[in-house]
PDB file of C-alpha atoms and ligand atoms in Angstrom:
ATOM      1  CA  MET A   1      94.320  90.752  97.678  1.00 75.00           C
ATOM      2  CA  SER A   2      96.957  88.737  97.089  1.00 86.00           C
ATOM      3  CA  PHE A   3      99.325  88.568  93.737  1.00 96.00           C
ATOM      4  CA  GLU A   4     101.675  86.271  91.839  1.00 97.00           C
ATOM      5  CA  ASN A   5     103.121  88.790  89.919  1.00 98.00           C
ATOM      6  CA  LEU A   6     103.462  91.783  92.535  1.00 98.00           C
ATOM      7  CA  ALA A   7     105.084  91.968  95.907  1.00 98.00           C
ATOM      8  CA  VAL A   8     103.539  95.400  98.007  1.00 98.00           C
ATOM      9  CA  VAL A   9     103.985  96.209 101.389  1.00 97.00           C
ATOM     10  CA  THR A  10     103.162  99.440 103.161  1.00 97.00           C
ATOM     11  CA  ARG A  11     105.926 101.179 105.521  1.00 96.00           C
ATOM     12  CA  GLY A  12     105.404 104.560 107.123  1.00 96.00           C
ATOM     13  CA  GLY A  13     102.665 105.572 104.562  1.00 97.00           C
ATOM     14  CA  ILE A  14     104.535 104.682 102.160  1.00 98.00           C
ATOM     15  CA  HIS A  15     103.203 101.640  99.611  1.00 98.00           C
ATOM     16  CA  THR A  16     105.062 100.167  97.420  1.00 98.00           C
ATOM     17  CA  ILE A  17     104.469  97.872  94.485  1.00 98.00           C
ATOM     18  CA  THR A  18     106.852  95.656  93.357  1.00 98.00           C
ATOM     19  CA  ILE A  19     106.133  93.830  89.659  1.00 98.00           C
ATOM     20  CA  LYS A  20     107.847  90.376  89.587  1.00 98.00           C
ATOM     21  CA  ARG A  21     108.065  88.554  86.612  1.00 97.00           C
ATOM     22  CA  PRO A  22     112.113  88.987  86.611  1.00 95.00           C
ATOM     23  CA  SER A  23     112.873  85.822  84.164  1.00 95.00           C
ATOM     24  CA  LYS A  24     110.370  88.455  82.011  1.00 97.00           C
ATOM     25  CA  LEU A  25     112.356  91.219  83.007  1.00 98.00           C
ATOM     26  CA  ASN A  26     109.079  91.986  84.535  1.00 98.00           C
ATOM     27  CA  ALA A  27     107.163  92.496  81.000  1.00 98.00           C
ATOM     28  CA  LEU A  28     103.617  93.544  81.190  1.00 98.00           C
ATOM     29  CA  ASN A  29     101.641  90.461  80.425  1.00 96.00           C
ATOM     30  CA  ARG A  30      97.621  90.708  81.153  1.00 96.00           C
ATOM     31  CA  GLN A  31      97.729  88.993  84.725  1.00 97.00           C
ATOM     32  CA  THR A  32     100.390  91.511  85.660  1.00 98.00           C
ATOM     33  CA  LEU A  33      98.336  94.453  84.034  1.00 97.00           C
ATOM     34  CA  GLN A  34      95.241  93.162  85.911  1.00 97.00           C
ATOM     35  CA  GLU A  35      96.823  92.787  89.435  1.00 98.00           C
ATOM     36  CA  LEU A  36      98.281  96.151  89.155  1.00 98.00           C
ATOM     37  CA  TYR A  37      95.058  97.326  88.658  1.00 98.00           C
ATOM     38  CA  GLY A  38      93.536  95.633  91.629  1.00 97.00           C
ATOM     39  CA  ALA A  39      96.850  96.699  93.670  1.00 98.00           C
ATOM     40  CA  ILE A  40      96.415 100.800  92.575  1.00 98.00           C
ATOM     41  CA  ILE A  41      92.450 100.243  93.587  1.00 97.00           C
ATOM     42  CA  ASP A  42      92.988  98.544  97.303  1.00 96.00           C
ATOM     43  CA  ALA A  43      95.827 101.563  97.862  1.00 97.00           C
ATOM     44  CA  SER A  44      93.592 104.048  96.589  1.00 96.00           C
ATOM     45  CA  GLY A  45      90.970 103.102  99.126  1.00 94.00           C
ATOM     46  CA  ASP A  46      93.414 102.792 102.227  1.00 95.00           C
ATOM     47  CA  ASP A  47      93.666 105.702 104.664  1.00 92.00           C
ATOM     48  CA  LYS A  48      97.188 104.780 105.563  1.00 94.00           C
ATOM     49  CA  VAL A  49      98.520 104.790 102.285  1.00 97.00           C
ATOM     50  CA  ARG A  50      99.882 108.164 101.565  1.00 97.00           C
ATOM     51  CA  VAL A  51     102.160 107.801  98.857  1.00 98.00           C
ATOM     52  CA  ILE A  52     102.613 104.801  96.348  1.00 98.00           C
ATOM     53  CA  VAL A  53     105.778 104.015  94.918  1.00 98.00           C
ATOM     54  CA  ILE A  54     105.951 101.452  91.906  1.00 98.00           C
ATOM     55  CA  THR A  55     109.006  99.820  90.694  1.00 98.00           C
ATOM     56  CA  GLY A  56     110.412  96.272  88.948  1.00 98.00           C
ATOM     57  CA  SER A  57     112.161  93.220  90.309  1.00 98.00           C
ATOM     58  CA  GLY A  58     115.940  92.448  90.254  1.00 95.00           C
ATOM     59  CA  ASP A  59     118.739  94.993  89.538  1.00 92.00           C
ATOM     60  CA  LYS A  60     117.850  94.942  85.521  1.00 97.00           C
ATOM     61  CA  ALA A  61     114.861  96.031  84.458  1.00 98.00           C
ATOM     62  CA  PHE A  62     111.697  98.415  86.007  1.00 98.00           C
ATOM     63  CA  VAL A  63     109.651  96.933  82.914  1.00 98.00           C
ATOM     64  CA  ALA A  64     110.563  95.448  79.968  1.00 98.00           C
ATOM     65  CA  GLY A  65     107.657  96.358  78.040  1.00 98.00           C
ATOM     66  CA  ALA A  66     103.899  94.542  77.534  1.00 97.00           C
ATOM     67  CA  ASP A  67     104.654  91.092  77.355  1.00 97.00           C
ATOM     68  CA  ILE A  68     105.847  90.821  73.237  1.00 98.00           C
ATOM     69  CA  GLY A  69     104.640  86.658  73.214  1.00 97.00           C
ATOM     70  CA  GLU A  70     101.029  87.488  74.449  1.00 96.00           C
ATOM     71  CA  ILE A  71     100.837  90.561  71.855  1.00 96.00           C
ATOM     72  CA  ARG A  72     101.885  87.926  69.171  1.00 97.00           C
ATOM     73  CA  GLU A  73      99.014  85.552  70.329  1.00 97.00           C
ATOM     74  CA  GLN A  74      96.226  88.095  69.974  1.00 95.00           C
ATOM     75  CA  SER A  75      93.447  89.028  67.506  1.00 96.00           C
ATOM     76  CA  PRO A  76      92.923  92.722  66.601  1.00 96.00           C
ATOM     77  CA  VAL A  77      89.957  92.401  68.789  1.00 97.00           C
ATOM     78  CA  GLU A  78      92.021  91.203  71.808  1.00 95.00           C
ATOM     79  CA  ALA A  79      94.524  93.944  70.743  1.00 96.00           C
ATOM     80  CA  ARG A  80      92.350  96.616  71.050  1.00 96.00           C
ATOM     81  CA  SER A  81      90.870  95.530  74.577  1.00 96.00           C
ATOM     82  CA  PHE A  82      94.567  95.324  75.630  1.00 95.00           C
ATOM     83  CA  SER A  83      95.259  98.519  74.668  1.00 97.00           C
ATOM     84  CA  GLN A  84      92.005 100.212  76.421  1.00 97.00           C
ATOM     85  CA  PHE A  85      92.831  98.006  79.280  1.00 97.00           C
ATOM     86  CA  GLY A  86      96.522  99.265  79.846  1.00 98.00           C
ATOM     87  CA  GLN A  87      95.490 102.561  78.909  1.00 98.00           C
ATOM     88  CA  ASN A  88      92.439 102.415  81.683  1.00 98.00           C
ATOM     89  CA  LEU A  89      95.369 101.675  84.007  1.00 98.00           C
ATOM     90  CA  MET A  90      97.266 104.158  83.114  1.00 98.00           C
ATOM     91  CA  SER A  91      95.071 106.788  83.289  1.00 98.00           C
ATOM     92  CA  MET A  92      93.627 105.427  86.711  1.00 98.00           C
ATOM     93  CA  ILE A  93      97.155 105.962  88.290  1.00 98.00           C
ATOM     94  CA  GLN A  94      97.810 109.026  87.204  1.00 97.00           C
ATOM     95  CA  SER A  95      94.303 110.011  87.891  1.00 96.00           C
ATOM     96  CA  LEU A  96      95.134 108.843  91.436  1.00 97.00           C
ATOM     97  CA  ASP A  97      94.805 111.808  94.505  1.00 95.00           C
ATOM     98  CA  LYS A  98      98.021 110.324  96.174  1.00 97.00           C
ATOM     99  CA  PRO A  99     101.810 110.984  94.692  1.00 98.00           C
ATOM    100  CA  VAL A 100     102.777 107.776  92.863  1.00 98.00           C
ATOM    101  CA  ILE A 101     106.669 107.413  92.574  1.00 98.00           C
ATOM    102  CA  ALA A 102     107.909 105.797  90.156  1.00 98.00           C
ATOM    103  CA  ALA A 103     111.339 104.033  90.959  1.00 98.00           C
ATOM    104  CA  ILE A 104     112.628 103.073  87.279  1.00 98.00           C
ATOM    105  CA  ASN A 105     115.349 100.874  88.376  1.00 98.00           C
ATOM    106  CA  GLY A 106     116.426  99.732  85.024  1.00 98.00           C
ATOM    107  CA  PHE A 107     114.613  99.215  81.208  1.00 98.00           C
ATOM    108  CA  ALA A 108     111.451 100.841  81.104  1.00 98.00           C
ATOM    109  CA  LEU A 109     110.559 100.229  77.828  1.00 98.00           C
ATOM    110  CA  GLY A 110     107.700 100.716  75.541  1.00 98.00           C
ATOM    111  CA  GLY A 111     104.787  99.624  78.430  1.00 98.00           C
ATOM    112  CA  GLY A 112     107.396 100.260  81.046  1.00 98.00           C
ATOM    113  CA  MET A 113     108.190 103.454  80.018  1.00 98.00           C
ATOM    114  CA  GLU A 114     104.514 104.273  79.784  1.00 98.00           C
ATOM    115  CA  LEU A 115     103.815 103.148  83.388  1.00 98.00           C
ATOM    116  CA  ALA A 116     106.104 105.405  84.457  1.00 98.00           C
ATOM    117  CA  LEU A 117     104.942 108.357  81.850  1.00 98.00           C
ATOM    118  CA  ALA A 118     101.981 107.961  84.251  1.00 98.00           C
ATOM    119  CA  CYS A 119     103.316 108.325  87.421  1.00 98.00           C
ATOM    120  CA  HIS A 120     103.622 111.636  89.409  1.00 98.00           C
ATOM    121  CA  LEU A 121     107.216 111.563  89.997  1.00 98.00           C
ATOM    122  CA  ARG A 122     110.115 110.051  88.418  1.00 98.00           C
ATOM    123  CA  ILE A 123     113.556 108.854  89.802  1.00 98.00           C
ATOM    124  CA  ALA A 124     115.475 106.435  87.589  1.00 98.00           C
ATOM    125  CA  SER A 125     118.822 104.738  88.621  1.00 98.00           C
ATOM    126  CA  ASP A 126     121.912 105.615  86.335  1.00 98.00           C
ATOM    127  CA  ASN A 127     121.936 102.435  84.848  1.00 97.00           C
ATOM    128  CA  ALA A 128     118.108 102.679  83.555  1.00 98.00           C
ATOM    129  CA  ARG A 129     117.206 102.967  79.705  1.00 98.00           C
ATOM    130  CA  LEU A 130     113.967 104.422  78.930  1.00 98.00           C
ATOM    131  CA  GLY A 131     112.411 104.292  75.653  1.00 98.00           C
ATOM    132  CA  LEU A 132     109.712 103.106  73.129  1.00 98.00           C
ATOM    133  CA  PRO A 133     111.091 100.404  70.956  1.00 98.00           C
ATOM    134  CA  GLU A 134     107.502  99.400  69.669  1.00 98.00           C
ATOM    135  CA  ILE A 135     108.175 100.334  66.284  1.00 98.00           C
ATOM    136  CA  LYS A 136     110.887  97.594  66.133  1.00 98.00           C
ATOM    137  CA  LEU A 137     108.291  94.763  66.671  1.00 98.00           C
ATOM    138  CA  GLY A 138     105.872  96.069  64.211  1.00 98.00           C
ATOM    139  CA  ILE A 139     103.359  97.911  66.086  1.00 98.00           C
ATOM    140  CA  MET A 140     102.988 101.111  68.159  1.00 98.00           C
ATOM    141  CA  PRO A 141     102.838 102.541  71.996  1.00 98.00           C
ATOM    142  CA  GLY A 142      99.217 101.327  72.880  1.00 98.00           C
ATOM    143  CA  PHE A 143      99.378 102.116  77.093  1.00 98.00           C
ATOM    144  CA  GLY A 144      99.185 106.266  76.268  1.00 98.00           C
ATOM    145  CA  GLY A 145     102.852 106.339  75.726  1.00 98.00           C
ATOM    146  CA  THR A 146     102.271 108.869  72.299  1.00 98.00           C
ATOM    147  CA  GLN A 147      99.931 111.111  74.137  1.00 97.00           C
ATOM    148  CA  ARG A 148     101.724 111.192  77.450  1.00 97.00           C
ATOM    149  CA  LEU A 149     105.690 111.568  76.188  1.00 98.00           C
ATOM    150  CA  LEU A 150     103.892 114.171  73.773  1.00 97.00           C
ATOM    151  CA  ARG A 151     102.827 116.243  76.567  1.00 95.00           C
ATOM    152  CA  LEU A 152     105.707 116.063  78.391  1.00 95.00           C
ATOM    153  CA  VAL A 153     108.199 116.766  75.981  1.00 95.00           C
ATOM    154  CA  GLY A 154     106.946 117.893  72.667  1.00 96.00           C
ATOM    155  CA  SER A 155     106.295 116.434  69.578  1.00 97.00           C
ATOM    156  CA  THR A 156     109.978 117.142  68.353  1.00 97.00           C
ATOM    157  CA  LEU A 157     111.437 114.657  70.951  1.00 97.00           C
ATOM    158  CA  ALA A 158     108.237 112.329  71.287  1.00 98.00           C
ATOM    159  CA  LEU A 159     108.474 111.496  67.427  1.00 98.00           C
ATOM    160  CA  GLU A 160     112.389 110.856  67.505  1.00 97.00           C
ATOM    161  CA  MET A 161     111.644 108.561  70.321  1.00 98.00           C
ATOM    162  CA  ALA A 162     108.703 106.797  68.707  1.00 98.00           C
ATOM    163  CA  LEU A 163     109.752 106.616  64.913  1.00 98.00           C
ATOM    164  CA  GLY A 164     113.288 105.828  66.140  1.00 98.00           C
ATOM    165  CA  GLY A 165     112.450 103.495  68.814  1.00 98.00           C
ATOM    166  CA  GLU A 166     116.234 103.687  70.626  1.00 98.00           C
ATOM    167  CA  PRO A 167     116.138 104.314  74.132  1.00 98.00           C
ATOM    168  CA  ILE A 168     117.913 106.924  75.990  1.00 98.00           C
ATOM    169  CA  SER A 169     120.015 106.812  79.006  1.00 98.00           C
ATOM    170  CA  ALA A 170     118.864 108.331  82.373  1.00 98.00           C
ATOM    171  CA  GLU A 171     121.266 111.067  82.074  1.00 98.00           C
ATOM    172  CA  ARG A 172     119.757 112.053  78.857  1.00 98.00           C
ATOM    173  CA  ALA A 173     116.090 111.683  80.463  1.00 98.00           C
ATOM    174  CA  HIS A 174     116.968 113.778  83.194  1.00 98.00           C
ATOM    175  CA  GLN A 175     117.841 116.406  80.660  1.00 97.00           C
ATOM    176  CA  LEU A 176     114.418 116.330  78.597  1.00 96.00           C
ATOM    177  CA  GLY A 177     112.752 116.770  81.758  1.00 96.00           C
ATOM    178  CA  LEU A 178     111.119 112.940  81.728  1.00 97.00           C
ATOM    179  CA  VAL A 179     112.796 111.972  85.100  1.00 98.00           C
ATOM    180  CA  ASN A 180     112.943 113.984  87.947  1.00 98.00           C
ATOM    181  CA  GLN A 181     116.262 113.162  89.691  1.00 98.00           C
ATOM    182  CA  VAL A 182     118.836 110.086  88.504  1.00 98.00           C
ATOM    183  CA  VAL A 183     120.690 108.556  91.350  1.00 98.00           C
ATOM    184  CA  PRO A 184     123.373 105.707  91.376  1.00 98.00           C
ATOM    185  CA  ALA A 185     121.417 102.418  91.190  1.00 97.00           C
ATOM    186  CA  ALA A 186     122.600 101.452  94.993  1.00 97.00           C
ATOM    187  CA  GLU A 187     120.994 104.766  96.348  1.00 98.00           C
ATOM    188  CA  LEU A 188     117.742 104.510  94.620  1.00 98.00           C
ATOM    189  CA  GLU A 189     115.465 103.179  97.086  1.00 97.00           C
ATOM    190  CA  ASP A 190     116.889 105.745  99.665  1.00 98.00           C
ATOM    191  CA  ALA A 191     116.834 108.636  97.037  1.00 98.00           C
ATOM    192  CA  VAL A 192     112.690 107.369  96.568  1.00 98.00           C
ATOM    193  CA  THR A 193     112.092 107.520 100.452  1.00 98.00           C
ATOM    194  CA  ARG A 194     113.965 110.994 100.951  1.00 98.00           C
ATOM    195  CA  MET A 195     111.560 111.919  98.162  1.00 98.00           C
ATOM    196  CA  ALA A 196     108.329 109.912  99.374  1.00 98.00           C
ATOM    197  CA  LYS A 197     108.766 111.316 103.230  1.00 97.00           C
ATOM    198  CA  PRO A 198     108.006 114.694 102.884  1.00 97.00           C
ATOM    199  CA  LEU A 199     105.048 113.826 101.218  1.00 98.00           C
ATOM    200  CA  VAL A 200     103.314 111.501 103.662  1.00 98.00           C
ATOM    201  CA  LYS A 201     103.718 114.283 106.032  1.00 97.00           C
ATOM    202  CA  ALA A 202     101.757 117.147 103.601  1.00 98.00           C
ATOM    203  CA  ALA A 203      98.229 117.979 104.333  1.00 97.00           C
ATOM    204  CA  PRO A 204      95.967 115.710 101.946  1.00 96.00           C
ATOM    205  CA  GLU A 205      94.033 118.173 100.313  1.00 97.00           C
ATOM    206  CA  ALA A 206      96.916 120.232  99.474  1.00 98.00           C
ATOM    207  CA  VAL A 207      98.456 117.315  97.606  1.00 98.00           C
ATOM    208  CA  ARG A 208      94.917 116.743  96.024  1.00 97.00           C
ATOM    209  CA  GLY A 209      94.587 120.265  94.662  1.00 98.00           C
ATOM    210  CA  ILE A 210      97.732 120.231  93.556  1.00 98.00           C
ATOM    211  CA  LEU A 211      97.998 117.003  91.300  1.00 98.00           C
ATOM    212  CA  GLN A 212      94.376 117.571  90.182  1.00 97.00           C
ATOM    213  CA  ALA A 213      95.409 121.349  88.973  1.00 97.00           C
ATOM    214  CA  ILE A 214      98.732 120.314  87.183  1.00 97.00           C
ATOM    215  CA  LEU A 215      97.501 117.424  85.942  1.00 95.00           C
ATOM    216  CA  GLN A 216      94.249 118.730  84.260  1.00 94.00           C
ATOM    217  CA  GLY A 217      95.691 121.719  83.565  1.00 94.00           C
ATOM    218  CA  SER A 218      97.990 120.349  81.098  1.00 89.00           C
ATOM    219  CA  ASP A 219      95.012 119.718  79.075  1.00 91.00           C
ATOM    220  CA  ILE A 220      92.521 122.614  79.596  1.00 95.00           C
ATOM    221  CA  ASN A 221      92.749 126.317  78.324  1.00 96.00           C
ATOM    222  CA  LEU A 222      94.277 128.781  80.806  1.00 97.00           C
ATOM    223  CA  GLU A 223      90.894 130.308  82.144  1.00 97.00           C
ATOM    224  CA  ALA A 224      89.802 126.534  83.047  1.00 97.00           C
ATOM    225  CA  GLY A 225      92.713 125.958  84.599  1.00 97.00           C
ATOM    226  CA  LEU A 226      92.831 129.286  86.772  1.00 98.00           C
ATOM    227  CA  ALA A 227      89.164 128.818  87.918  1.00 98.00           C
ATOM    228  CA  LEU A 228      90.065 124.887  88.883  1.00 97.00           C
ATOM    229  CA  GLU A 229      93.536 126.509  90.756  1.00 98.00           C
ATOM    230  CA  THR A 230      90.795 128.922  92.482  1.00 98.00           C
ATOM    231  CA  ALA A 231      88.761 126.295  93.962  1.00 98.00           C
ATOM    232  CA  ARG A 232      91.003 123.815  95.161  1.00 97.00           C
ATOM    233  CA  PHE A 233      92.642 126.912  96.950  1.00 98.00           C
ATOM    234  CA  ALA A 234      89.958 127.857  98.401  1.00 98.00           C
ATOM    235  CA  LEU A 235      88.789 123.683  99.327  1.00 97.00           C
ATOM    236  CA  CYS A 236      92.687 124.096 101.106  1.00 98.00           C
ATOM    237  CA  CYS A 237      91.286 127.485 103.056  1.00 98.00           C
ATOM    238  CA  ALA A 238      88.339 125.043 104.548  1.00 97.00           C
ATOM    239  CA  THR A 239      90.630 122.709 106.062  1.00 98.00           C
ATOM    240  CA  GLU A 240      92.265 122.225 109.487  1.00 97.00           C
ATOM    241  CA  ASP A 241      95.360 121.658 108.178  1.00 98.00           C
ATOM    242  CA  MET A 242      95.613 124.978 106.462  1.00 98.00           C
ATOM    243  CA  LYS A 243      94.591 126.877 109.884  1.00 98.00           C
ATOM    244  CA  GLU A 244      97.835 124.240 111.143  1.00 98.00           C
ATOM    245  CA  GLY A 245     100.215 124.979 108.852  1.00 98.00           C
ATOM    246  CA  THR A 246      99.522 128.789 108.958  1.00 98.00           C
ATOM    247  CA  SER A 247      99.726 128.810 112.869  1.00 98.00           C
ATOM    248  CA  ALA A 248     102.695 126.556 113.102  1.00 98.00           C
ATOM    249  CA  PHE A 249     104.848 129.205 111.067  1.00 98.00           C
ATOM    250  CA  LEU A 250     103.703 131.894 112.883  1.00 98.00           C
ATOM    251  CA  GLU A 251     104.503 130.030 116.235  1.00 98.00           C
ATOM    252  CA  LYS A 252     107.628 129.194 114.061  1.00 98.00           C
ATOM    253  CA  ARG A 253     107.129 124.988 114.924  1.00 97.00           C
ATOM    254  CA  ALA A 254     106.897 122.000 112.224  1.00 96.00           C
ATOM    255  CA  PRO A 255     103.256 121.632 111.565  1.00 97.00           C
ATOM    256  CA  GLU A 256     101.290 118.465 112.047  1.00 97.00           C
ATOM    257  CA  PHE A 257      98.830 117.638 109.434  1.00 97.00           C
ATOM    258  CA  LYS A 258      95.823 115.703 110.245  1.00 95.00           C
ATOM    259  CA  GLY A 259      94.323 115.225 107.172  1.00 93.00           C
ATOM    260  CA  ARG A 260      91.225 117.324 108.298  1.00 94.00           C
TER     261      ARG A 260
HETATM  262  N1  COA B 301     108.147  90.820  76.857  1.00 88.40           N
HETATM  263  C1  COA B 301     108.384  89.511  76.506  1.00 88.40           C
HETATM  264  N2  COA B 301     109.399  88.893  77.082  1.00 88.40           N
HETATM  265  C2  COA B 301     110.042  89.509  77.676  1.00 88.40           C
HETATM  266  C3  COA B 301     109.991  90.956  77.736  1.00 88.40           C
HETATM  267  C4  COA B 301     108.654  91.522  77.033  1.00 88.40           C
HETATM  268  N3  COA B 301     108.558  92.763  76.341  1.00 88.40           N
HETATM  269  N4  COA B 301     111.447  91.906  77.798  1.00 88.40           N
HETATM  270  C5  COA B 301     112.211  90.496  78.049  1.00 88.40           C
HETATM  271  N5  COA B 301     111.751  89.563  78.007  1.00 88.40           N
HETATM  272  C6  COA B 301     113.092  88.446  78.034  1.00 88.40           C
HETATM  273  C7  COA B 301     113.178  88.045  77.039  1.00 88.40           C
HETATM  274  O1  COA B 301     112.374  87.526  76.376  1.00 88.40           O
HETATM  275  C8  COA B 301     113.947  86.715  77.371  1.00 88.40           C
HETATM  276  O2  COA B 301     113.054  85.634  78.055  1.00 88.40           O
HETATM  277  P1  COA B 301     114.092  84.491  77.987  1.00 88.40           P
HETATM  278  O3  COA B 301     114.862  83.849  78.817  1.00 88.40           O
HETATM  279  O4  COA B 301     112.134  83.848  78.068  1.00 88.40           O
HETATM  280  O5  COA B 301     114.307  83.836  76.484  1.00 88.40           O
HETATM  281  C9  COA B 301     114.353  87.607  79.116  1.00 88.40           C
HETATM  282  O6  COA B 301     113.346  88.478  78.953  1.00 88.40           O
HETATM  283  C10 COA B 301     115.326  88.352  79.091  1.00 88.40           C
HETATM  284  O7  COA B 301     115.439  89.204  77.901  1.00 88.40           O
HETATM  285  P2  COA B 301     116.894  89.020  77.121  1.00 88.40           P
HETATM  286  O8  COA B 301     116.141  89.926  75.762  1.00 88.40           O
HETATM  287  O9  COA B 301     117.476  87.711  77.195  1.00 88.40           O
HETATM  288  O10 COA B 301     118.126  89.891  77.788  1.00 88.40           O
HETATM  289  P3  COA B 301     118.693  90.936  77.206  1.00 88.40           P
HETATM  290  O11 COA B 301     119.668  91.575  78.366  1.00 88.40           O
HETATM  291  O12 COA B 301     119.770  90.410  76.416  1.00 88.40           O
HETATM  292  O13 COA B 301     118.237  92.284  76.790  1.00 88.40           O
HETATM  293  C11 COA B 301     116.333  94.278  76.773  1.00 88.40           C
HETATM  294  C12 COA B 301     117.040  93.121  77.557  1.00 88.40           C
HETATM  295  C13 COA B 301     115.505  94.691  77.352  1.00 88.40           C
HETATM  296  C14 COA B 301     116.962  94.990  75.756  1.00 88.40           C
HETATM  297  C15 COA B 301     115.435  92.736  75.777  1.00 88.40           C
HETATM  298  O14 COA B 301     115.274  92.194  76.533  1.00 88.40           O
HETATM  299  C16 COA B 301     114.203  93.595  74.938  1.00 88.40           C
HETATM  300  O15 COA B 301     114.674  94.320  74.004  1.00 88.40           O
HETATM  301  N6  COA B 301     113.576  93.442  75.382  1.00 88.40           N
HETATM  302  C17 COA B 301     111.757  93.780  74.781  1.00 88.40           C
HETATM  303  C18 COA B 301     111.436  95.575  74.794  1.00 88.40           C
HETATM  304  C19 COA B 301     110.423  95.943  73.960  1.00 88.40           C
HETATM  305  O16 COA B 301     110.186  95.816  72.877  1.00 88.40           O
HETATM  306  N7  COA B 301     109.817  96.371  74.513  1.00 88.40           N
HETATM  307  C20 COA B 301     108.260  96.858  73.945  1.00 88.40           C
HETATM  308  C21 COA B 301     107.579  95.658  74.212  1.00 88.40           C
HETATM  309  S1  COA B 301     105.780  96.025  73.188  1.00 88.40           S
END
């Protein structure tokens, strides 16, 4: 599939999707959302892709939000379908069974922050700013931001960020547990590669089990979460990769997982 507003490249199992609307700070218009949907579907079905990285073009913005010009022209019915499409896209990203890393290379505002929140891991450059400024436009987050932020940091901070609308620094986002790492802007790509490489080599069934147990676990009760963990653990133990991983440990060598 070819894209107008995205650049996609796969290197060594790491599939990088770069959102490319630099003149609009990579704002998500309908076309870009649709392209992102297609790119994620492509990557999810490609066995060569082991880790997905989402980032923005340029050195100023990851994504500065949904496209405000388009929002302004929407009818209420169109706005509902826009919100639902955005939510479905974010939910699809979060429920992928391959790790998705957000490389936050600048402003991650509104839909940009919501996109980052849907990713499994987040690395921010030290110049990044994250926020939900929709309230300043007379609207509210519509791509899942209220729900994912609430679950990640609790209602006190979620309300502060969504009602206040003021972006926070990458450092503060790190202190709050909203991002995994903050690195100098020039080192972002290397830091993402360092995070992605071990995941490329990891046993896929273990990766899938961990993603599902932890992400679904936050929405179900402890008993159901523990049952899910047991089921996924047992599935890992049915793989050749389990035999390889445990044998490699006992034989004091590095494992070579085959995804079987
Ligand atoms: N939707 C549409 N266009 C956007 C946009 C968005 N979310 N964010 C930025 N742009 C556009 C600007 O309109 C401008 O376009 P123009 O050159 O044709 O006028 C261009 O991107 C550059 O943005 P600009 O505002 O000039 O850059 P800045 O450095 O002064 O400010 C921001 C950067 C991110 C603080 C500012 O662009 C901003 O507040 N953006 C909106 C953030 C937002 O409210 N997001 C939630 C949307 S629901």
